[in-house]
Coordinates of N, CA, C and O and ligand atoms in Angstrom, one line a residue:
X21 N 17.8 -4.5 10.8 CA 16.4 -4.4 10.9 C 15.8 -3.4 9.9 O 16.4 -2.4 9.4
X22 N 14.6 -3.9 9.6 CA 14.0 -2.9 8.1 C 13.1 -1.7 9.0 O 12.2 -1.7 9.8
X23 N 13.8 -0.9 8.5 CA 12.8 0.8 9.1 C 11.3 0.5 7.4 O 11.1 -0.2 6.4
X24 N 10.8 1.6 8.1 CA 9.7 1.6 7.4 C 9.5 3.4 8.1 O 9.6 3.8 9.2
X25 N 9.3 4.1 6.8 CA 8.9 5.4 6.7 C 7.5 5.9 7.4 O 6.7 6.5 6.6
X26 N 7.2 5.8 8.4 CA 6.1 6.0 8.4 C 5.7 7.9 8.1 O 6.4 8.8 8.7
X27 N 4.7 8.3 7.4 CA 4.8 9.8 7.2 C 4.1 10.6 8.5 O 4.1 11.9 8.5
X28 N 3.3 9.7 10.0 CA 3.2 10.4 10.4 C 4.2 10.6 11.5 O 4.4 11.7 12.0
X29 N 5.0 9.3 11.9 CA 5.8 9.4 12.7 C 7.5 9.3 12.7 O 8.3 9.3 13.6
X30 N 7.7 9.0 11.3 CA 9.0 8.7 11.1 C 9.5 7.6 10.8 O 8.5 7.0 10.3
X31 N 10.5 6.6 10.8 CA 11.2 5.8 10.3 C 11.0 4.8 11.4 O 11.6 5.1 12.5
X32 N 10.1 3.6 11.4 CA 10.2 2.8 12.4 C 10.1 1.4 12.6 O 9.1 1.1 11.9
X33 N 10.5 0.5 13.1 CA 11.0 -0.5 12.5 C 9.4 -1.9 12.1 O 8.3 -2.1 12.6
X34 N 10.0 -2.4 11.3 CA 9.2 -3.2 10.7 C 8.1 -4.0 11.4 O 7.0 -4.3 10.9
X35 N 8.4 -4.5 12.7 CA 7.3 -5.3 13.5 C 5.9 -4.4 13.6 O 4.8 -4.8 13.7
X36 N 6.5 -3.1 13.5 CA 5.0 -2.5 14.1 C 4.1 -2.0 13.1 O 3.2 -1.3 13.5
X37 N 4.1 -2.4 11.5 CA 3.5 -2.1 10.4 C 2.7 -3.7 10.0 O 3.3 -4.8 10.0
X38 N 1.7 -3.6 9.7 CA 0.8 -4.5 8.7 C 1.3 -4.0 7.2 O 1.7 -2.9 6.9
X39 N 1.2 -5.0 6.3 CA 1.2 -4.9 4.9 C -0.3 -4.7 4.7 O -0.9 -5.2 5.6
X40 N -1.3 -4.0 3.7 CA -2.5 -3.7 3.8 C -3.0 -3.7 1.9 O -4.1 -3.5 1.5
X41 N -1.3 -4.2 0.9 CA -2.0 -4.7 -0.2 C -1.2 -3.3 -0.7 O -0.5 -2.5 -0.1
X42 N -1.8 -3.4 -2.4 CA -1.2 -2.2 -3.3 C -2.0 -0.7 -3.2 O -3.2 -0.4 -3.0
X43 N -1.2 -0.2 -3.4 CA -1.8 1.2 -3.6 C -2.3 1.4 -4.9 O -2.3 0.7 -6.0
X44 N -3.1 2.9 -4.2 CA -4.2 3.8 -5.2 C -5.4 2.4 -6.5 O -5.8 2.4 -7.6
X45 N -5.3 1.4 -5.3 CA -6.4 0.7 -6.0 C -7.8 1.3 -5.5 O -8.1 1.2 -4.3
X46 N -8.6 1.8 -6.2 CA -9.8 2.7 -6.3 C -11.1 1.9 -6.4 O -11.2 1.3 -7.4
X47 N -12.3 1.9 -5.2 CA -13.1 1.2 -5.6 C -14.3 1.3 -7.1 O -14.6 2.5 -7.1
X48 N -15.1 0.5 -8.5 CA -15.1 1.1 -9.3 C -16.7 2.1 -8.9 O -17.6 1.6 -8.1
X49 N -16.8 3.4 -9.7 CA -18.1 3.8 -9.0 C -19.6 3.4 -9.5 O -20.8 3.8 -9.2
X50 N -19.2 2.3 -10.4 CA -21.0 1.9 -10.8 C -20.4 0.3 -10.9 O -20.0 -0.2 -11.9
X51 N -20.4 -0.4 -9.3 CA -20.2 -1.6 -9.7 C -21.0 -2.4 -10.0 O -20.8 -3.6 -9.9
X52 N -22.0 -1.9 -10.3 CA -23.7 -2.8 -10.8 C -23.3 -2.9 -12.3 O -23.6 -3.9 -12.8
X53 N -22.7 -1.9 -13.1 CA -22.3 -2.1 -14.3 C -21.6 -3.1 -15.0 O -21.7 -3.6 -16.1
X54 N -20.6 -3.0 -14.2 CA -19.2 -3.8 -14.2 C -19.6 -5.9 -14.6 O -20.5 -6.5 -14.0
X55 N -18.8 -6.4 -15.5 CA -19.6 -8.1 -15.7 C -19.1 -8.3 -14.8 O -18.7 -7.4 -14.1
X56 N -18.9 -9.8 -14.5 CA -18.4 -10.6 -13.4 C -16.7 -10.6 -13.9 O -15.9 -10.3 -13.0
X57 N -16.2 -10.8 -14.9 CA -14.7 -10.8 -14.9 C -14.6 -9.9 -14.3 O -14.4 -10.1 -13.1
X58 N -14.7 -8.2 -14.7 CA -14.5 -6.9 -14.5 C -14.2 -7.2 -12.8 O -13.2 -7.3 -12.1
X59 N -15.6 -7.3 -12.6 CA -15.5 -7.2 -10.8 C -14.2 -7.8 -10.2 O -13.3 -7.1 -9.7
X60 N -14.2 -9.2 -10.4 CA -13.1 -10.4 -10.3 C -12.1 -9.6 -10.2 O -11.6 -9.3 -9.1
X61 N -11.7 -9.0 -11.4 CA -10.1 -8.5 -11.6 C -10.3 -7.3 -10.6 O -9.6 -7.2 -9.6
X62 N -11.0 -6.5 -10.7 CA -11.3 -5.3 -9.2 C -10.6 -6.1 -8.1 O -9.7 -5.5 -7.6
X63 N -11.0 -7.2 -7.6 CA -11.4 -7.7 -6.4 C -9.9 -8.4 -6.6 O -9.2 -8.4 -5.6
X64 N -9.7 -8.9 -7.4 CA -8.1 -10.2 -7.3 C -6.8 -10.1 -7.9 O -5.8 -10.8 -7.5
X65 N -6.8 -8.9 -9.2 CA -5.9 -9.1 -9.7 C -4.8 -7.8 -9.3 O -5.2 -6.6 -9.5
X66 N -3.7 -8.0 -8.9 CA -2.8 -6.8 -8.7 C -1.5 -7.0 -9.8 O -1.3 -7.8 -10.7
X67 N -1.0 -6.2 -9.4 CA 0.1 -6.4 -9.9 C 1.0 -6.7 -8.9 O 0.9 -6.6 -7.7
X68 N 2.1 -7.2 -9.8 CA 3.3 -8.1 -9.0 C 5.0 -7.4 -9.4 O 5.8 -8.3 -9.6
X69 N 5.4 -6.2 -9.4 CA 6.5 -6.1 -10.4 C 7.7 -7.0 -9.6 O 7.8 -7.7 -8.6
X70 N 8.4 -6.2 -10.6 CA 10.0 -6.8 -9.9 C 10.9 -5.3 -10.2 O 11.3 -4.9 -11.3
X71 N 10.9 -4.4 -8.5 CA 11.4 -3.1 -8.3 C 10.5 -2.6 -7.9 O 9.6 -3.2 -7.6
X72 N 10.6 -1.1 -7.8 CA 9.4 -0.2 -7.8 C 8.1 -0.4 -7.3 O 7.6 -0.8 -8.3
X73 N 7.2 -0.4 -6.4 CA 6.2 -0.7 -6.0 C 5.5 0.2 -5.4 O 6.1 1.1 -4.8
X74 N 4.5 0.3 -5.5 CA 3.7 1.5 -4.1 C 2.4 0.6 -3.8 O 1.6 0.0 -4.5
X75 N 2.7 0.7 -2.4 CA 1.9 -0.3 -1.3 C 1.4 0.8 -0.4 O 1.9 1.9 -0.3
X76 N 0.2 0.1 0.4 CA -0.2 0.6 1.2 C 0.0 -0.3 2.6 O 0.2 -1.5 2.6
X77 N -0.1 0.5 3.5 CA 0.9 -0.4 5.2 C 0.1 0.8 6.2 O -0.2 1.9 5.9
X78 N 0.1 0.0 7.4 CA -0.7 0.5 8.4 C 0.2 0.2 9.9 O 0.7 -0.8 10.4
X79 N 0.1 1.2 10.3 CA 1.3 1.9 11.4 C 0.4 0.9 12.5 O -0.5 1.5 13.2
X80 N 0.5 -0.3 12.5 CA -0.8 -0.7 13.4 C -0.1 -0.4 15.4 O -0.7 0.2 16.3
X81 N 1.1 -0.9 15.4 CA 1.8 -0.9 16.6 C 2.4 0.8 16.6 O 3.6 0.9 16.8
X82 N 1.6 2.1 16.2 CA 2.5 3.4 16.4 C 1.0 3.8 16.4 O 0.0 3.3 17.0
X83 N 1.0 5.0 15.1 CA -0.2 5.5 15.1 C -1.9 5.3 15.1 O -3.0 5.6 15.5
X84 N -1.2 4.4 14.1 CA -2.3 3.5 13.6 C -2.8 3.9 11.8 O -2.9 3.0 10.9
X85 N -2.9 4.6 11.6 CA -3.3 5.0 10.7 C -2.3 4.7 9.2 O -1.1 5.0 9.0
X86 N -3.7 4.0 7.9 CA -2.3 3.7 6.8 C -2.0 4.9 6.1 O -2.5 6.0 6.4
X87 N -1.1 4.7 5.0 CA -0.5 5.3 4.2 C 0.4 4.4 3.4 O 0.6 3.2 3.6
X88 N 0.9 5.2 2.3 CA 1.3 4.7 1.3 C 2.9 4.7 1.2 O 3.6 5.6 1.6
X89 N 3.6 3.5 0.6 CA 4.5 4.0 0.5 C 5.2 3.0 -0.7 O 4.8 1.9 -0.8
X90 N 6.5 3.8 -1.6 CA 7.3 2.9 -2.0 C 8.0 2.1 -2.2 O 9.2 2.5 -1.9
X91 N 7.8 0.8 -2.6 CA 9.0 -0.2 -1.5 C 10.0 -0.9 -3.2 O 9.5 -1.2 -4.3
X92 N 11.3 -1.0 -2.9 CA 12.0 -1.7 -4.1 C 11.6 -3.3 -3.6 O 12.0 -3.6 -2.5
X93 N 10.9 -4.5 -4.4 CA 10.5 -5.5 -4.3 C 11.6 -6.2 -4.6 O 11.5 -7.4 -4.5
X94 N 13.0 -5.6 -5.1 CA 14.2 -6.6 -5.4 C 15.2 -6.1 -3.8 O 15.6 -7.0 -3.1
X95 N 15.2 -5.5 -3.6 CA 16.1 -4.9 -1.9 C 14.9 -4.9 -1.0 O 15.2 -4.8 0.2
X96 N 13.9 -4.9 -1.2 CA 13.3 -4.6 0.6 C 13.3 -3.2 0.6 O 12.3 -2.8 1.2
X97 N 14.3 -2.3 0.3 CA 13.9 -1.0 0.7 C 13.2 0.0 0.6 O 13.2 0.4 -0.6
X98 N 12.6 0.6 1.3 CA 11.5 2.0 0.7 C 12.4 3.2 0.4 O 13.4 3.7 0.9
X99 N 11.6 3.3 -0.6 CA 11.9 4.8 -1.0 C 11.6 5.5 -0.3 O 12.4 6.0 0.5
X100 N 10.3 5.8 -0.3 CA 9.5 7.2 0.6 C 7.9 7.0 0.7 O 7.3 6.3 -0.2
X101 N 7.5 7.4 1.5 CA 6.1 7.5 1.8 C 5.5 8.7 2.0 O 6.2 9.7 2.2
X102 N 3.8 8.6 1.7 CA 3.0 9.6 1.4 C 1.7 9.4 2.3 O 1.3 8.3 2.5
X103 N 1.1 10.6 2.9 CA -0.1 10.4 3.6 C -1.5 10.4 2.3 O -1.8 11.3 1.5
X104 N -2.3 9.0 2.6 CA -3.2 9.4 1.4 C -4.0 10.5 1.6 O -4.2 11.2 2.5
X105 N -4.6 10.4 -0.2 CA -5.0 11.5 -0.7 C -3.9 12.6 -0.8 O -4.3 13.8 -0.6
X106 N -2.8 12.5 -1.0 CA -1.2 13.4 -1.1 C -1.0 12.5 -2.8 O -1.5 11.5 -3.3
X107 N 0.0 13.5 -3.2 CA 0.6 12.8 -4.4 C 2.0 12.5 -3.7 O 2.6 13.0 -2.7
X108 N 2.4 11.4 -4.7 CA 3.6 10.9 -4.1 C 5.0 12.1 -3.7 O 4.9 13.3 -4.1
X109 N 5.9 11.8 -3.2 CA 7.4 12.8 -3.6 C 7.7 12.8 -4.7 O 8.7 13.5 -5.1
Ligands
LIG18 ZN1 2.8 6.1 12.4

C-alpha cells in the first residue's frame, strides 16, 4: 500500500488523498494583461517530468486540508511534504 506524507497528520495511506494537480502554480496578478495563449498556458499547460515532482494533494478522507508534496513519477514514492506557504525540506 502507497503511504502518502501527509504534514499535518503523518504517513497515511493512499485512498484517503485526492491528487489536486502540480505545485506552486501561482495565479498571474494582471490577468487582463496577459493574450489569450499566455492565459491558455496559465490555465493548461504543466509540466510532465519523468522523476522528481512537486504536487499538490488533499487529505480529503483525514484532515482535509492540501499541501504539497514530492512524489518520484518513475517509483510512486514521496519524498516529503510541506504545509503551503512553507519552503520545501
Ligand atoms: Zn492530514
Amino acid at each position: 500500500m502507497l503511504l502518502i506524507p501527509c504534514p499535518y497528520c503523518g504517513p497515511r495511506p493512499e485512498l484517503e488523498f485526492t491528487y489536486a494537480g502540480e505545485a506552486n502554480i501561482s495565479r498571474p496578478a494582471e490577468p487582463e494583461s496577459l493574450s489569450d495563449e499566455q492565459w491558455a498556458a496559465y490555465l493548461y499547460q504543466r509540466t510532465n517530468p519523468r522523476g522528481m515532482h512537486a504536487e499538490r494533494w488533499r487529505h480529503v478522507h483525514g484532515c482535509g486540508r492540501y499541501f504539497n508534496a514530492s512524489r518520484d513519477t518513475l517509483s510512486d514514492q514521496f519524498q516529503f511534504s510541506w504545509k503551503p506557504g512553507e519552503s520545501p525540506p
